Amino acid sequence: MPVQWTLRSARRQVRNPLVIYAGLALTGMALIILTVAPIASKVVQRWSQRDVELRSRLVFNSIRDQVASGLASKTDINPIAYFNRIAEDERLLALGFCNEAGQLLHATKRLPPKIDCASVARTKNDTFATVFDAERRLLVSAFPLSAGSERGHLIILHDLRFVDERAAKARLYAATALVGVMLGIGLLAAAIMLGALRGWSQLVRSAIADMRQGIEPTSRRADLLPITSEMRLLLRDFRTDRREGDGLQVQWSPQTLHLLLEERLPGTEVIAVSNREPYIHNRNNGSITLQIPASGLFAALEPVMRACGGKWIAHGSGTADRETVDARDHIRVPPGDPAYTLRRVWLSEEEQDGYYYGFANEGLWPLCHIAFVRPTLRLEDWQQYVTINRRFADAIAEEASRDNPIVLIHDYHFALLPAMVREHLPNATILTFWHIPWPNSETFSICPWREEIMHGLLGSTILGFHTQFHCNNFLEATDRFVESRIDREQASVTVAGRETMIRPYPISIEWPPSALAGQPPVEQCREAVKRRFALSPTARIAVGIERFDYTKGILDRMRAIDDLLRRQPSWKGRLVFIQAAAPTRGKLAAYSALQIEAERLAEEINARHGSATYKPIVLVIRHHEPDEVFELFRAADVCVVSSLHDGMNLVANEFVASRDDEQGVLVLSTFAG
């Protein structure tokens, strides 16, 4: 708790305008210092070096005649002894004389071996050059000198370390002075701003107090007049919301949601549409079995439909679906406690290949997910997609008993459906939810039918995405591809006089989860899972529960287990990762290849780290019912959700909801939506 309080306090401080102002001021100060201090250092360094050059010329002018005389007579003075005496100056490092042939005739002992006549620029004029020797800078000065018949150059070397030290001091002094000046200015500005804010806050409080009492603002608050009307509206809305909300402070459940709809929207007809049906009937070994799909859409929408009633229209994909419906293709669900009607729409295998496997899952799915699988966009798939969207629109029109139903359209399989429903039911309230990410406009431009898709979605009353980022991407795509009026403040798009609101809606799950009812205690779940998979009684269990989809990062989490066991061999025999993966879209090459690669990788990791009695990876490839999923969640020490790109992965929510013991660790990807 103290840590959480500290984090919340830190977040509040970061949002504080004074903290923001101080941060900007410090940033500006740092930029000024980083700009000015090096300039000051460079100026001092250049000035000091120029001073040394003048000093070299002064030394040369002082000794030129004596050196020339000594070199000419070769007897009056010893040049080397004379040079050594001159070089006793603390900043003068060495002297030497080079003849015209480039031979070093005379030099002091401290002349670096690196400096020879060939490396010195010798011209008719004085020359100065900076060289490095043993991490020190040297100034090499060459002066032409004539001594009778002997002609050459006098070389004078100065050590420039004192120049660098002087430049460093200048940089420090400049930075210190600037810090002092900037702090003084900043403190003065902060004092002025605090005084202004305090005065303005007092005026605002007084104005609000007057408005509560119905008093018009006085002249002393004339500077607040532009916002008094807005504050008045805000106070009115606050009072209204508080008054209306007093009766709604309840624990949300299907029952309270149903009562709210009956009170606020009496007689409303709700029609939900999705590709995947919430209940699938299959024939196995001569008998009909019921399957509940492993789907985030089902987890999010099915509790709402049970609360609201109405009809759910979906593709009848089960092998026994036709045997369980009535003459109108209806069936009441859930079994045992019917709350709404499921209407099944039939597709041929060719239609399913083009609409579902083709355009929806080989085209739109990889187009919208940044998982580095290239989208396949075929004309024949698009034509099937249009046909099936039209068929579902006709089914909605058939099922609607009034002209203004609420139609809930779900996911990327029905991008064209909102506009088609609008043609049949102009007064319908159409709420479309896009359950996967929406890419940036540059990526979406790959699709040849981008305008048709966006016009279809803009037939909605409200178009929902999981995150504000996806909303922003959609607005950018609309701005680029659709002739429309975009209100970014209200996040709405108007096309042909009809407005569509663009909103982010993070989805939750049923609470409390129905699959949690009847679950044994956590320890019993853990013991049951260990018995089922023949695990050690002391084994730690990590789980991953996903569909076999390349966006879920299944291979990556298996490689992570491999890497963990490489780095920490002590976990061998103690850690088991159970990956429950439901087969999906097996007709598509990318999905079948993923399953094959997962099986191969699991075998490879088990061979590398396992033994006759221990397998670090347990890969279970089959559909799991909700009670099985929750048993795995309750048995796990760790749940891994490693999505590469997701709209909103509900596995994380379900894992947390399953742990009424409030134990376990959730490893969550930042790309889980």
PDB file of N, CA and C in Angstrom, residues 472-526:
ATOM      1  N   ASN A 472      -7.709   7.122 -33.377  1.00  0.00           N
ATOM      2  CA  ASN A 472      -6.932   8.148 -34.082  1.00  0.00           C
ATOM      3  C   ASN A 472      -6.502   7.653 -35.458  1.00  0.00           C
ATOM      4  N   ASN A 473      -6.094   6.385 -35.546  1.00  0.00           N
ATOM      5  CA  ASN A 473      -5.696   5.829 -36.840  1.00  0.00           C
ATOM      6  C   ASN A 473      -6.871   5.825 -37.813  1.00  0.00           C
ATOM      7  N   PHE A 474      -8.068   5.492 -37.302  1.00  0.00           N
ATOM      8  CA  PHE A 474      -9.237   5.479 -38.185  1.00  0.00           C
ATOM      9  C   PHE A 474      -9.565   6.884 -38.681  1.00  0.00           C
ATOM     10  N   LEU A 475      -9.493   7.864 -37.798  1.00  0.00           N
ATOM     11  CA  LEU A 475      -9.765   9.244 -38.213  1.00  0.00           C
ATOM     12  C   LEU A 475      -8.755   9.709 -39.258  1.00  0.00           C
ATOM     13  N   GLU A 476      -7.497   9.324 -39.093  1.00  0.00           N
ATOM     14  CA  GLU A 476      -6.483   9.695 -40.083  1.00  0.00           C
ATOM     15  C   GLU A 476      -6.775   9.029 -41.426  1.00  0.00           C
ATOM     16  N   ALA A 477      -7.194   7.767 -41.388  1.00  0.00           N
ATOM     17  CA  ALA A 477      -7.531   7.077 -42.628  1.00  0.00           C
ATOM     18  C   ALA A 477      -8.750   7.712 -43.291  1.00  0.00           C
ATOM     19  N   THR A 478      -9.738   8.105 -42.489  1.00  0.00           N
ATOM     20  CA  THR A 478     -10.918   8.784 -43.033  1.00  0.00           C
ATOM     21  C   THR A 478     -10.529  10.092 -43.702  1.00  0.00           C
ATOM     22  N   ASP A 479      -9.676  10.838 -43.036  1.00  0.00           N
ATOM     23  CA  ASP A 479      -9.218  12.113 -43.586  1.00  0.00           C
ATOM     24  C   ASP A 479      -8.523  11.919 -44.923  1.00  0.00           C
ATOM     25  N   ARG A 480      -7.862  10.785 -45.074  1.00  0.00           N
ATOM     26  CA  ARG A 480      -7.073  10.547 -46.287  1.00  0.00           C
ATOM     27  C   ARG A 480      -7.897   9.960 -47.430  1.00  0.00           C
ATOM     28  N   PHE A 481      -8.884   9.101 -47.105  1.00  0.00           N
ATOM     29  CA  PHE A 481      -9.528   8.318 -48.158  1.00  0.00           C
ATOM     30  C   PHE A 481     -11.007   8.642 -48.397  1.00  0.00           C
ATOM     31  N   VAL A 482     -11.663   9.351 -47.468  1.00  0.00           N
ATOM     32  CA  VAL A 482     -13.111   9.551 -47.583  1.00  0.00           C
ATOM     33  C   VAL A 482     -13.420  11.042 -47.585  1.00  0.00           C
ATOM     34  N   GLU A 483     -14.260  11.467 -48.506  1.00  0.00           N
ATOM     35  CA  GLU A 483     -14.715  12.858 -48.516  1.00  0.00           C
ATOM     36  C   GLU A 483     -15.719  13.024 -47.377  1.00  0.00           C
ATOM     37  N   SER A 484     -15.339  13.742 -46.361  1.00  0.00           N
ATOM     38  CA  SER A 484     -16.148  13.806 -45.148  1.00  0.00           C
ATOM     39  C   SER A 484     -15.787  15.052 -44.359  1.00  0.00           C
ATOM     40  N   ARG A 485     -16.580  15.301 -43.328  1.00  0.00           N
ATOM     41  CA  ARG A 485     -16.270  16.369 -42.373  1.00  0.00           C
ATOM     42  C   ARG A 485     -15.925  15.710 -41.044  1.00  0.00           C
ATOM     43  N   ILE A 486     -14.725  15.989 -40.566  1.00  0.00           N
ATOM     44  CA  ILE A 486     -14.233  15.363 -39.338  1.00  0.00           C
ATOM     45  C   ILE A 486     -14.208  16.401 -38.225  1.00  0.00           C
ATOM     46  N   ASP A 487     -14.892  16.098 -37.135  1.00  0.00           N
ATOM     47  CA  ASP A 487     -14.856  16.936 -35.936  1.00  0.00           C
ATOM     48  C   ASP A 487     -13.955  16.231 -34.928  1.00  0.00           C
ATOM     49  N   ARG A 488     -12.720  16.683 -34.839  1.00  0.00           N
ATOM     50  CA  ARG A 488     -11.758  15.990 -33.975  1.00  0.00           C
ATOM     51  C   ARG A 488     -12.040  16.247 -32.494  1.00  0.00           C
ATOM     52  N   GLU A 489     -12.655  17.373 -32.189  1.00  0.00           N
ATOM     53  CA  GLU A 489     -12.980  17.644 -30.787  1.00  0.00           C
ATOM     54  C   GLU A 489     -14.028  16.668 -30.280  1.00  0.00           C
ATOM     55  N   GLN A 490     -15.037  16.392 -31.126  1.00  0.00           N
ATOM     56  CA  GLN A 490     -16.093  15.457 -30.752  1.00  0.00           C
ATOM     57  C   GLN A 490     -15.800  14.030 -31.207  1.00  0.00           C
ATOM     58  N   ALA A 491     -14.697  13.851 -31.957  1.00  0.00           N
ATOM     59  CA  ALA A 491     -14.331  12.537 -32.500  1.00  0.00           C
ATOM     60  C   ALA A 491     -15.487  11.955 -33.305  1.00  0.00           C
ATOM     61  N   SER A 492     -15.919  12.699 -34.311  1.00  0.00           N
ATOM     62  CA  SER A 492     -17.020  12.241 -35.147  1.00  0.00           C
ATOM     63  C   SER A 492     -16.693  12.501 -36.613  1.00  0.00           C
ATOM     64  N   VAL A 493     -17.357  11.723 -37.480  1.00  0.00           N
ATOM     65  CA  VAL A 493     -17.188  11.852 -38.929  1.00  0.00           C
ATOM     66  C   VAL A 493     -18.574  11.983 -39.543  1.00  0.00           C
ATOM     67  N   THR A 494     -18.758  12.978 -40.387  1.00  0.00           N
ATOM     68  CA  THR A 494     -20.044  13.180 -41.060  1.00  0.00           C
ATOM     69  C   THR A 494     -19.863  12.927 -42.546  1.00  0.00           C
ATOM     70  N   VAL A 495     -20.646  11.987 -43.078  1.00  0.00           N
ATOM     71  CA  VAL A 495     -20.627  11.646 -44.500  1.00  0.00           C
ATOM     72  C   VAL A 495     -22.060  11.699 -45.004  1.00  0.00           C
ATOM     73  N   ALA A 496     -22.281  12.472 -46.060  1.00  0.00           N
ATOM     74  CA  ALA A 496     -23.612  12.602 -46.666  1.00  0.00           C
ATOM     75  C   ALA A 496     -24.660  12.996 -45.629  1.00  0.00           C
ATOM     76  N   GLY A 497     -24.282  13.873 -44.709  1.00  0.00           N
ATOM     77  CA  GLY A 497     -25.215  14.394 -43.724  1.00  0.00           C
ATOM     78  C   GLY A 497     -25.462  13.504 -42.524  1.00  0.00           C
ATOM     79  N   ARG A 498     -24.835  12.320 -42.461  1.00  0.00           N
ATOM     80  CA  ARG A 498     -25.038  11.415 -41.326  1.00  0.00           C
ATOM     81  C   ARG A 498     -23.751  11.336 -40.514  1.00  0.00           C
ATOM     82  N   GLU A 499     -23.889  11.524 -39.194  1.00  0.00           N
ATOM     83  CA  GLU A 499     -22.726  11.577 -38.314  1.00  0.00           C
ATOM     84  C   GLU A 499     -22.474  10.220 -37.663  1.00  0.00           C
ATOM     85  N   THR A 500     -21.204   9.847 -37.601  1.00  0.00           N
ATOM     86  CA  THR A 500     -20.766   8.632 -36.911  1.00  0.00           C
ATOM     87  C   THR A 500     -19.798   9.023 -35.808  1.00  0.00           C
ATOM     88  N   MET A 501     -20.070   8.598 -34.587  1.00  0.00           N
ATOM     89  CA  MET A 501     -19.183   8.863 -33.462  1.00  0.00           C
ATOM     90  C   MET A 501     -18.109   7.776 -33.407  1.00  0.00           C
ATOM     91  N   ILE A 502     -16.856   8.183 -33.222  1.00  0.00           N
ATOM     92  CA  ILE A 502     -15.729   7.246 -33.124  1.00  0.00           C
ATOM     93  C   ILE A 502     -15.286   7.216 -31.665  1.00  0.00           C
ATOM     94  N   ARG A 503     -15.391   6.059 -31.023  1.00  0.00           N
ATOM     95  CA  ARG A 503     -15.150   6.000 -29.584  1.00  0.00           C
ATOM     96  C   ARG A 503     -14.287   4.783 -29.208  1.00  0.00           C
ATOM     97  N   PRO A 504     -13.453   4.951 -28.149  1.00  0.00           N
ATOM     98  CA  PRO A 504     -12.720   3.797 -27.608  1.00  0.00           C
ATOM     99  C   PRO A 504     -13.542   3.104 -26.523  1.00  0.00           C
ATOM    100  N   TYR A 505     -13.654   1.785 -26.593  1.00  0.00           N
ATOM    101  CA  TYR A 505     -14.406   1.020 -25.598  1.00  0.00           C
ATOM    102  C   TYR A 505     -13.597  -0.215 -25.180  1.00  0.00           C
ATOM    103  N   PRO A 506     -12.774  -0.093 -24.161  1.00  0.00           N
ATOM    104  CA  PRO A 506     -12.102  -1.296 -23.646  1.00  0.00           C
ATOM    105  C   PRO A 506     -13.144  -2.274 -23.104  1.00  0.00           C
ATOM    106  N   ILE A 507     -13.082  -3.503 -23.559  1.00  0.00           N
ATOM    107  CA  ILE A 507     -14.098  -4.489 -23.189  1.00  0.00           C
ATOM    108  C   ILE A 507     -13.674  -5.222 -21.920  1.00  0.00           C
ATOM    109  N   SER A 508     -14.641  -5.569 -21.094  1.00  0.00           N
ATOM    110  CA  SER A 508     -14.375  -6.361 -19.902  1.00  0.00           C
ATOM    111  C   SER A 508     -14.953  -7.759 -20.107  1.00  0.00           C
ATOM    112  N   ILE A 509     -15.076  -8.502 -19.039  1.00  0.00           N
ATOM    113  CA  ILE A 509     -15.621  -9.857 -19.096  1.00  0.00           C
ATOM    114  C   ILE A 509     -16.790  -9.962 -18.122  1.00  0.00           C
ATOM    115  N   GLU A 510     -17.479 -11.052 -18.209  1.00  0.00           N
ATOM    116  CA  GLU A 510     -18.596 -11.309 -17.289  1.00  0.00           C
ATOM    117  C   GLU A 510     -18.086 -11.345 -15.847  1.00  0.00           C
ATOM    118  N   TRP A 511     -18.834 -10.685 -14.958  1.00  0.00           N
ATOM    119  CA  TRP A 511     -18.449 -10.728 -13.541  1.00  0.00           C
ATOM    120  C   TRP A 511     -19.683 -10.944 -12.659  1.00  0.00           C
ATOM    121  N   PRO A 512     -19.652 -11.932 -11.769  1.00  0.00           N
ATOM    122  CA  PRO A 512     -18.570 -12.932 -11.648  1.00  0.00           C
ATOM    123  C   PRO A 512     -18.637 -13.930 -12.797  1.00  0.00           C
ATOM    124  N   PRO A 513     -17.515 -14.502 -13.201  1.00  0.00           N
ATOM    125  CA  PRO A 513     -17.520 -15.431 -14.340  1.00  0.00           C
ATOM    126  C   PRO A 513     -18.343 -16.673 -14.024  1.00  0.00           C
ATOM    127  N   SER A 514     -19.201 -17.073 -14.948  1.00  0.00           N
ATOM    128  CA  SER A 514     -20.025 -18.264 -14.718  1.00  0.00           C
ATOM    129  C   SER A 514     -19.161 -19.518 -14.626  1.00  0.00           C
ATOM    130  N   ALA A 515     -18.001 -19.513 -15.318  1.00  0.00           N
ATOM    131  CA  ALA A 515     -17.117 -20.683 -15.278  1.00  0.00           C
ATOM    132  C   ALA A 515     -16.459 -20.859 -13.918  1.00  0.00           C
ATOM    133  N   LEU A 516     -16.497 -19.815 -13.088  1.00  0.00           N
ATOM    134  CA  LEU A 516     -15.885 -19.905 -11.760  1.00  0.00           C
ATOM    135  C   LEU A 516     -16.789 -20.649 -10.780  1.00  0.00           C
ATOM    136  N   ALA A 517     -18.082 -20.659 -11.088  1.00  0.00           N
ATOM    137  CA  ALA A 517     -19.029 -21.336 -10.193  1.00  0.00           C
ATOM    138  C   ALA A 517     -18.751 -22.840 -10.199  1.00  0.00           C
ATOM    139  N   GLY A 518     -18.683 -23.415  -9.037  1.00  0.00           N
ATOM    140  CA  GLY A 518     -18.450 -24.852  -8.939  1.00  0.00           C
ATOM    141  C   GLY A 518     -17.003 -25.271  -9.017  1.00  0.00           C
ATOM    142  N   GLN A 519     -16.090 -24.316  -9.190  1.00  0.00           N
ATOM    143  CA  GLN A 519     -14.671 -24.673  -9.228  1.00  0.00           C
ATOM    144  C   GLN A 519     -14.194 -25.043  -7.824  1.00  0.00           C
ATOM    145  N   PRO A 520     -13.415 -26.115  -7.706  1.00  0.00           N
ATOM    146  CA  PRO A 520     -12.866 -26.465  -6.385  1.00  0.00           C
ATOM    147  C   PRO A 520     -11.820 -25.452  -5.955  1.00  0.00           C
ATOM    148  N   PRO A 521     -11.364 -25.512  -4.711  1.00  0.00           N
ATOM    149  CA  PRO A 521     -10.320 -24.585  -4.263  1.00  0.00           C
ATOM    150  C   PRO A 521      -9.066 -24.680  -5.129  1.00  0.00           C
ATOM    151  N   VAL A 522      -8.254 -23.639  -5.051  1.00  0.00           N
ATOM    152  CA  VAL A 522      -7.069 -23.536  -5.902  1.00  0.00           C
ATOM    153  C   VAL A 522      -6.151 -24.740  -5.730  1.00  0.00           C
ATOM    154  N   GLU A 523      -5.899 -25.166  -4.510  1.00  0.00           N
ATOM    155  CA  GLU A 523      -4.984 -26.281  -4.275  1.00  0.00           C
ATOM    156  C   GLU A 523      -5.496 -27.566  -4.924  1.00  0.00           C
ATOM    157  N   GLN A 524      -6.810 -27.780  -4.885  1.00  0.00           N
ATOM    158  CA  GLN A 524      -7.365 -28.972  -5.527  1.00  0.00           C
ATOM    159  C   GLN A 524      -7.226 -28.890  -7.043  1.00  0.00           C
ATOM    160  N   CYS A 525      -7.433 -27.691  -7.609  1.00  0.00           N
ATOM    161  CA  CYS A 525      -7.230 -27.506  -9.053  1.00  0.00           C
ATOM    162  C   CYS A 525      -5.782 -27.806  -9.430  1.00  0.00           C
ATOM    163  N   ARG A 526      -4.853 -27.332  -8.601  1.00  0.00           N
ATOM    164  CA  ARG A 526      -3.434 -27.539  -8.903  1.00  0.00           C
ATOM    165  C   ARG A 526      -3.083 -29.025  -8.848  1.00  0.00           C
TER     166      ARG A 526
END
